[in-house]
PDB file of C-alpha atoms in Angstrom:
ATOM      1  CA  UNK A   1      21.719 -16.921  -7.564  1.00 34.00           C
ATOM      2  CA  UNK A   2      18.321 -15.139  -9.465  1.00 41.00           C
ATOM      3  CA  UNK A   3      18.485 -12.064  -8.792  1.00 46.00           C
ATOM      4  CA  UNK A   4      15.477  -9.758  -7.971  1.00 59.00           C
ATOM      5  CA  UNK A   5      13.272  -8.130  -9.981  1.00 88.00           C
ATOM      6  CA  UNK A   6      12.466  -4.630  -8.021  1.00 93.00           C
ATOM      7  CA  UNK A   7       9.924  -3.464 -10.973  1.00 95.00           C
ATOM      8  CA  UNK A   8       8.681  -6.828 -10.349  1.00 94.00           C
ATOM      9  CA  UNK A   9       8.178  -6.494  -6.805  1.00 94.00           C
ATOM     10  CA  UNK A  10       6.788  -3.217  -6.781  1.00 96.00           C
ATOM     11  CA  UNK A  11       3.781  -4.325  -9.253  1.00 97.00           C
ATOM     12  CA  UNK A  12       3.315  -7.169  -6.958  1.00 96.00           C
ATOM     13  CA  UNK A  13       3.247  -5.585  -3.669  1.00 96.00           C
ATOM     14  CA  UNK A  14       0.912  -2.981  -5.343  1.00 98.00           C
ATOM     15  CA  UNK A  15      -1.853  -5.227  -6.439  1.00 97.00           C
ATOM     16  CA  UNK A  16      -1.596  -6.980  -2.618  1.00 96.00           C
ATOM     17  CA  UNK A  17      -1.752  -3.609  -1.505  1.00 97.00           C
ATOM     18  CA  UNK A  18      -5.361  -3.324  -3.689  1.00 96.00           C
ATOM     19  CA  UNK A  19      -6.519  -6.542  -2.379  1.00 94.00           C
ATOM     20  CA  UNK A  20      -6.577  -4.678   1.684  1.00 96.00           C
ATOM     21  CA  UNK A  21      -7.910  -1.528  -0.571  1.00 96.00           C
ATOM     22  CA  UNK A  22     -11.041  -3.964  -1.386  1.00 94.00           C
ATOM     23  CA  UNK A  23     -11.354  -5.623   1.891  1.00 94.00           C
ATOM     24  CA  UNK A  24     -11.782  -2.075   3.483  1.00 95.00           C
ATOM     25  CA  UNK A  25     -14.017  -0.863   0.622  1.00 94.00           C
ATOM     26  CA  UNK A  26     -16.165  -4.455   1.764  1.00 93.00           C
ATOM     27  CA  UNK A  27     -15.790  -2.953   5.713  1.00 94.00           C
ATOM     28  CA  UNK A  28     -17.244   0.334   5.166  1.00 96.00           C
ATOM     29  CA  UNK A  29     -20.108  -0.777   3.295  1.00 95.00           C
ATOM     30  CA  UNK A  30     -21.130  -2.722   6.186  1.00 95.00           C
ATOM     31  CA  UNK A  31     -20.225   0.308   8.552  1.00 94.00           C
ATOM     32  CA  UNK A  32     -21.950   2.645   6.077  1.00 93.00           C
ATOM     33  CA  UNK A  33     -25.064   0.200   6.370  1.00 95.00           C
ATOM     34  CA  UNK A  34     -24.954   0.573  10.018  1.00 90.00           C
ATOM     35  CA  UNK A  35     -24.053  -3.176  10.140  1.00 90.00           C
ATOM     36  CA  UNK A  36     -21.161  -4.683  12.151  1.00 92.00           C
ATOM     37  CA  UNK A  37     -17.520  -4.401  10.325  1.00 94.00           C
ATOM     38  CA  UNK A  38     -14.994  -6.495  11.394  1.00 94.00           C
ATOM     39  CA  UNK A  39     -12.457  -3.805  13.098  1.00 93.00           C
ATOM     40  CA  UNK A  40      -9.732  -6.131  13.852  1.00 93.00           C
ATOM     41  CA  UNK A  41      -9.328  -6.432   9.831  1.00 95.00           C
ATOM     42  CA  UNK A  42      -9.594  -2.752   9.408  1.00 96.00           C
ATOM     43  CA  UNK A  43      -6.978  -2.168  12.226  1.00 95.00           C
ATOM     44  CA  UNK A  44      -4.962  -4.496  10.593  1.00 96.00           C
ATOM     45  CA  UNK A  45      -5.059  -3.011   7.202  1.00 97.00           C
ATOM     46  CA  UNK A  46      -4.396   0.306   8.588  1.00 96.00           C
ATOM     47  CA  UNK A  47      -1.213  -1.223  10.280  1.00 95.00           C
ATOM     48  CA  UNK A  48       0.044  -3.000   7.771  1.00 96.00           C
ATOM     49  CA  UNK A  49       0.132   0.387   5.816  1.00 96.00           C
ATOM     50  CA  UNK A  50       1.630   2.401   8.750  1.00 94.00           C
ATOM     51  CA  UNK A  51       4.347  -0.691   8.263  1.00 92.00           C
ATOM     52  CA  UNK A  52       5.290  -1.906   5.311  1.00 94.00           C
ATOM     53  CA  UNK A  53       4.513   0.724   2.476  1.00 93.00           C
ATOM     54  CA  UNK A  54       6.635   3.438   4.604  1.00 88.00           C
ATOM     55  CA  UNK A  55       9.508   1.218   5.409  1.00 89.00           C
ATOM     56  CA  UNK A  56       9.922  -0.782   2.338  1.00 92.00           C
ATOM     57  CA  UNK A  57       7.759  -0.427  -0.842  1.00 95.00           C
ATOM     58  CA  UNK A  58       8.226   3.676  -0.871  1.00 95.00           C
ATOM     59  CA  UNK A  59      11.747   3.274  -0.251  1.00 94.00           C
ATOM     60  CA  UNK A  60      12.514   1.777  -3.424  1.00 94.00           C
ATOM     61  CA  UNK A  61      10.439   3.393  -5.401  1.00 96.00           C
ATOM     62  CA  UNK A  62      11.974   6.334  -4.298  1.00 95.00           C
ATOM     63  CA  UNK A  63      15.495   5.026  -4.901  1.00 95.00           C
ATOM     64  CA  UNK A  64      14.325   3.587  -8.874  1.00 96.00           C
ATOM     65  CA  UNK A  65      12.930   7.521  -8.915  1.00 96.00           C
ATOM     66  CA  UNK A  66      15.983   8.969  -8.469  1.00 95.00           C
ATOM     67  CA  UNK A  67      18.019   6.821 -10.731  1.00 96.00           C
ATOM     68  CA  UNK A  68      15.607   7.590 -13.614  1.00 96.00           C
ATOM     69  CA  UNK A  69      16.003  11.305 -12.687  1.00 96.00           C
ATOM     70  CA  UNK A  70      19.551  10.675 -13.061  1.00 95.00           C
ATOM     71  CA  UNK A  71      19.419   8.986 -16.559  1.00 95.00           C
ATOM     72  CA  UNK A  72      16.276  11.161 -17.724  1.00 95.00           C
ATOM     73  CA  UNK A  73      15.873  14.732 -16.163  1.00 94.00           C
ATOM     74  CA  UNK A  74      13.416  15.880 -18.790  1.00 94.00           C
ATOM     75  CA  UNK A  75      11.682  12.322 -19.096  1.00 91.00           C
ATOM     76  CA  UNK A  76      11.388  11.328 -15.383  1.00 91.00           C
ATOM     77  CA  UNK A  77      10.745  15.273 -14.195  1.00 92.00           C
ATOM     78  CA  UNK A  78       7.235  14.248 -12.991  1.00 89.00           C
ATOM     79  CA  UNK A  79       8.929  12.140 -10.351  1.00 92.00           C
ATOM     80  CA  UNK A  80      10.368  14.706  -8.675  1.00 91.00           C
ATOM     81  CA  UNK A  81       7.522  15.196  -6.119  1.00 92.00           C
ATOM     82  CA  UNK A  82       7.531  11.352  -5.490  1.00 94.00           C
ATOM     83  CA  UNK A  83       8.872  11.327  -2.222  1.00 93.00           C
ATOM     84  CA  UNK A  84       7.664  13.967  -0.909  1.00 94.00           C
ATOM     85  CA  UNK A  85       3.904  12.436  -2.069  1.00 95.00           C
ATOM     86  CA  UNK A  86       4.752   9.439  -0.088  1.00 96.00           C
ATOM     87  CA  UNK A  87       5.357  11.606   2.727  1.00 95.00           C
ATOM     88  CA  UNK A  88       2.000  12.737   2.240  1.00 96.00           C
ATOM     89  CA  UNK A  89       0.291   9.364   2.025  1.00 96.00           C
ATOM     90  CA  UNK A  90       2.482   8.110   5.304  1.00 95.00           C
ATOM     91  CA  UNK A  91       0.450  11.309   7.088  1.00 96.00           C
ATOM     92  CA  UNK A  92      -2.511  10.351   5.894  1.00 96.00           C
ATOM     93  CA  UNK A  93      -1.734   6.946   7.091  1.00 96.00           C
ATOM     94  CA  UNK A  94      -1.142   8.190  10.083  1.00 96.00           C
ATOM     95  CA  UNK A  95      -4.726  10.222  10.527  1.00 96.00           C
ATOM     96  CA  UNK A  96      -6.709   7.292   9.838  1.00 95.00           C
ATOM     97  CA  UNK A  97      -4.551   5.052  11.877  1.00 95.00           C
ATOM     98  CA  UNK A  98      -5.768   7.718  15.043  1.00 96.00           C
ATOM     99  CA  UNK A  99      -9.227   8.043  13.677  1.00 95.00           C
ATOM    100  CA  UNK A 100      -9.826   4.043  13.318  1.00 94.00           C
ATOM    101  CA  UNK A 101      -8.368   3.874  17.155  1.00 95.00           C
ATOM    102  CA  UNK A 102     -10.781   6.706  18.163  1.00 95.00           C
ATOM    103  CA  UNK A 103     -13.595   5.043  16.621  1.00 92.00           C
ATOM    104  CA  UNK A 104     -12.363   1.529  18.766  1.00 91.00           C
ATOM    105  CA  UNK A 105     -12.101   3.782  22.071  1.00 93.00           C
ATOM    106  CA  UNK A 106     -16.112   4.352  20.925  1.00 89.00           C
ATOM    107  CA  UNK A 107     -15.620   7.944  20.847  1.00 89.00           C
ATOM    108  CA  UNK A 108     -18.570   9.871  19.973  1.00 91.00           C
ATOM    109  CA  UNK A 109     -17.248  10.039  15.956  1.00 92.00           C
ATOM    110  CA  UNK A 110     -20.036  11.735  12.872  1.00 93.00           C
ATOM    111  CA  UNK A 111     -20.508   8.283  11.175  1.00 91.00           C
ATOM    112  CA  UNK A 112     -20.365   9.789   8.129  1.00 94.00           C
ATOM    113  CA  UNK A 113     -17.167  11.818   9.156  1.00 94.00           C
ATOM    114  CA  UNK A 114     -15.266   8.290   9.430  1.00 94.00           C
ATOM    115  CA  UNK A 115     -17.102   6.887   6.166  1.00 96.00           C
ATOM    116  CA  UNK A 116     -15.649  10.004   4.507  1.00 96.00           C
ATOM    117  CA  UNK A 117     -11.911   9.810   5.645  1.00 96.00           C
ATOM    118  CA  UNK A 118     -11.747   5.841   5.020  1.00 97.00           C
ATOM    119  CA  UNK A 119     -12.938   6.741   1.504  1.00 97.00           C
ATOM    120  CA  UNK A 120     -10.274   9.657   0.897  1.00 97.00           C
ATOM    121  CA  UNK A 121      -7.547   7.084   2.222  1.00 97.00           C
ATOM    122  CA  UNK A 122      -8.986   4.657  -0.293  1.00 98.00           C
ATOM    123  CA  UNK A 123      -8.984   6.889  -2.906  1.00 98.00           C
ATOM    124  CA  UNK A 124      -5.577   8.851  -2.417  1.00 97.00           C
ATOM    125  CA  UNK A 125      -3.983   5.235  -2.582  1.00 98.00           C
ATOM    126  CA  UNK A 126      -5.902   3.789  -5.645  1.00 98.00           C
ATOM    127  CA  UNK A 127      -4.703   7.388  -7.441  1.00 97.00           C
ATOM    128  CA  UNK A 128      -1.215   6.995  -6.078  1.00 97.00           C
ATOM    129  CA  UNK A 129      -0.760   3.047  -7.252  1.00 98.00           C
ATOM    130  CA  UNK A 130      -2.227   4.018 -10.500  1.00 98.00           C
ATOM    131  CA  UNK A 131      -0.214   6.695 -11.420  1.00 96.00           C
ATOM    132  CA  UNK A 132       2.534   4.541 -10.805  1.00 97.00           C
ATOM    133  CA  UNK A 133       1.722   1.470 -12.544  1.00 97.00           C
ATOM    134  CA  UNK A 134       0.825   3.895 -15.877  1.00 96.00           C
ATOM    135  CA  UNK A 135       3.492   6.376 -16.082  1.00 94.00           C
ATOM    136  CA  UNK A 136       6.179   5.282 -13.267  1.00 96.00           C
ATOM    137  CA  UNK A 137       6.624   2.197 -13.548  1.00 96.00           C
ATOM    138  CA  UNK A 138       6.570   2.048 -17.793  1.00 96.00           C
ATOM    139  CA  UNK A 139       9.208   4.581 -17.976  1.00 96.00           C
ATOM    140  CA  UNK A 140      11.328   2.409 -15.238  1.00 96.00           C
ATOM    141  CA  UNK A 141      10.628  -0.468 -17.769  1.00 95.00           C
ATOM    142  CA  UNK A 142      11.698   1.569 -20.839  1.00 94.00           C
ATOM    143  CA  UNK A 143      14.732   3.579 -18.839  1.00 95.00           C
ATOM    144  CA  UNK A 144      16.228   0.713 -16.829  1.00 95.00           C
ATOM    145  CA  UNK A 145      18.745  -1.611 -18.271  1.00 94.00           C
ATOM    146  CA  UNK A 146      19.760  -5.103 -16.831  1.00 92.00           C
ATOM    147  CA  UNK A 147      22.376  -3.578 -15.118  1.00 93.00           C
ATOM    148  CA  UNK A 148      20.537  -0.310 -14.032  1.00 94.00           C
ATOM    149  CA  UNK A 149      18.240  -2.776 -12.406  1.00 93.00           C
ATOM    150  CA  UNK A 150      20.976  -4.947 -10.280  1.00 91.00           C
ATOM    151  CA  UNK A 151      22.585  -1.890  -9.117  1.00 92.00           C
ATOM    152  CA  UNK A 152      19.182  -0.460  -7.640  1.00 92.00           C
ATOM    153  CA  UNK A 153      18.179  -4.290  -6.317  1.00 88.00           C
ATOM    154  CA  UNK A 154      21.655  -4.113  -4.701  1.00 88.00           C
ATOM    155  CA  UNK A 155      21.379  -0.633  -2.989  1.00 88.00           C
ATOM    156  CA  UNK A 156      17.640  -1.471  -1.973  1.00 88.00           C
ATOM    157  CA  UNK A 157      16.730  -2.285   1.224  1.00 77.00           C
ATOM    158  CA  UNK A 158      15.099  -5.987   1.516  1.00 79.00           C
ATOM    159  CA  UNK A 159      12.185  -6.344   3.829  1.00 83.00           C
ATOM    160  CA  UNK A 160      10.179  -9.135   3.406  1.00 86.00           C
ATOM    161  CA  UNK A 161       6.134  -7.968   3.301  1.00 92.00           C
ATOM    162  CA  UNK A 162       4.726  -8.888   6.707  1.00 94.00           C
ATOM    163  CA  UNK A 163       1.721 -10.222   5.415  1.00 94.00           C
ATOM    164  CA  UNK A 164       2.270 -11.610   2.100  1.00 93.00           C
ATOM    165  CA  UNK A 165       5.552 -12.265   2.116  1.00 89.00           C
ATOM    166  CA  UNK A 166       7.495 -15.694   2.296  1.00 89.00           C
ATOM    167  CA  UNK A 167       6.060 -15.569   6.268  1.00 91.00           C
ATOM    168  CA  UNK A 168       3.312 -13.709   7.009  1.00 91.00           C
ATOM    169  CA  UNK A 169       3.870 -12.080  10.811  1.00 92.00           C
ATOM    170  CA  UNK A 170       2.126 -13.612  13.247  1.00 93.00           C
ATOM    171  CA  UNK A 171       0.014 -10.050  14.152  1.00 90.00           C
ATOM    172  CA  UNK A 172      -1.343 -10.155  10.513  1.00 94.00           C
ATOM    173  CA  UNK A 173      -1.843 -14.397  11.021  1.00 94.00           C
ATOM    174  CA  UNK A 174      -5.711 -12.981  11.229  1.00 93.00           C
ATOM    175  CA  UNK A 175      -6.106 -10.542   8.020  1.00 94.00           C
ATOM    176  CA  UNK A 176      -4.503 -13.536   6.115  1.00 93.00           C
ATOM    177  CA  UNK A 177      -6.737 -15.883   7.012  1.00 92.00           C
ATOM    178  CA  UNK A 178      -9.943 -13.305   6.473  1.00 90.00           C
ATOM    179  CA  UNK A 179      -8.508 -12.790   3.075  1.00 91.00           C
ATOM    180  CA  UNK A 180      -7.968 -15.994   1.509  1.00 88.00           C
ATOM    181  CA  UNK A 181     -11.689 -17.209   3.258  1.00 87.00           C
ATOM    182  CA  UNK A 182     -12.930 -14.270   1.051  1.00 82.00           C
ATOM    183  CA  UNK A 183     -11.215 -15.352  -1.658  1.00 79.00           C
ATOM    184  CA  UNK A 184     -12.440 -18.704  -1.326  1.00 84.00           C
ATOM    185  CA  UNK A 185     -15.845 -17.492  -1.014  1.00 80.00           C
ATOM    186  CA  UNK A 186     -15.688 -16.483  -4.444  1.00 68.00           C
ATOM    187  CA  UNK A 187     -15.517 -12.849  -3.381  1.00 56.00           C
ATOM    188  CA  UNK A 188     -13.402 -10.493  -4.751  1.00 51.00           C
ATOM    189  CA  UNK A 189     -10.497  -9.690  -2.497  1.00 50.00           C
TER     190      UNK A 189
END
């Protein structure tokens, strides 16, 4: 039996994770324009990070974290905050998740207000992956030995991704389909 690759799977969930980040970058620029965005995909996007991200992807890197803490104090010391910055980004999940169903109830929202907060959220999760796939995720490369890494895929929790995993979930049937017709648009998605 192969076994897992969790560095693997972490670089892989984050660029899927960038391809929603660009499909909401594509909605508000058509709610920016005053145009027509399509809000089920945005809802979608937003769930999918209330969902997966805090009960699987953060998880692990949390768990790879603290065994480079373990092995590295002094190297990995900039990890110490990680969890508690994935706290953070779950909370900010969380805000836009309320603002994106005020903005569906029509409530009387400062367009620019929601243009604003969509744009944080986009940024504060570009920053995030980023600083994980050039200083995290390299040091979990250099620090992690073939048997670091099948002790951590054994004491990690295996959720398959809702939406690109093996099975995508019927709820995100929709943003899969909108993806891969942008895709095959030629679009960048």
């Amino acid at each position: 039996m192969a076994t897992r690759n969790v560095l693997l799977e972490l670089r892989s969930e984050h660029a899927n994770m960038e391809r929603l980040l660009r499909v909401l970058d594509q909605q508000i620029e058509v709610f920016e324009a005053a145009g027509h965005p399509d809000y089920t995909a945005i809802q979608d996007i937003v769930l999918y990070f209330l969902d997966f991200p805090d009960q699987c992807h953060h998880p692990k890197e949390d768990v790879v974290a603290q065994k480079l803490l373990s092995l590295s104090p002094g190297r990995a010391s900039q990890l110490r905050g990680l969890a508690d910055l994935h706290k953070e980004l779950g909370e900010q999940t969380h805000r836009m998740a309320g603002l994106i169903r005020r903005v569906l109830e029509e409530a009387e929202l400062p367009r620019a207000d929601v243009i604003q907060a969509v744009q944080d959220f986009i940024h504060s999760q570009r920053h995030h992956m980023q600083m994980e796939e050039e200083h995290f995720l390299p040091l979990a490369e250099e620090l992690l030995s073939a048997s670091d890494l099948e002790e951590l895929e054994s004491e990690i929790f295996q959720k398959d991704d809702p939406l690109f995993g093996p099975e995508t979930e019927k709820h995100f049937e929709m943003l899969r389909d909108y993806i891969l017709k942008s895709e095959e648009a030629g679009r960048e998605v």
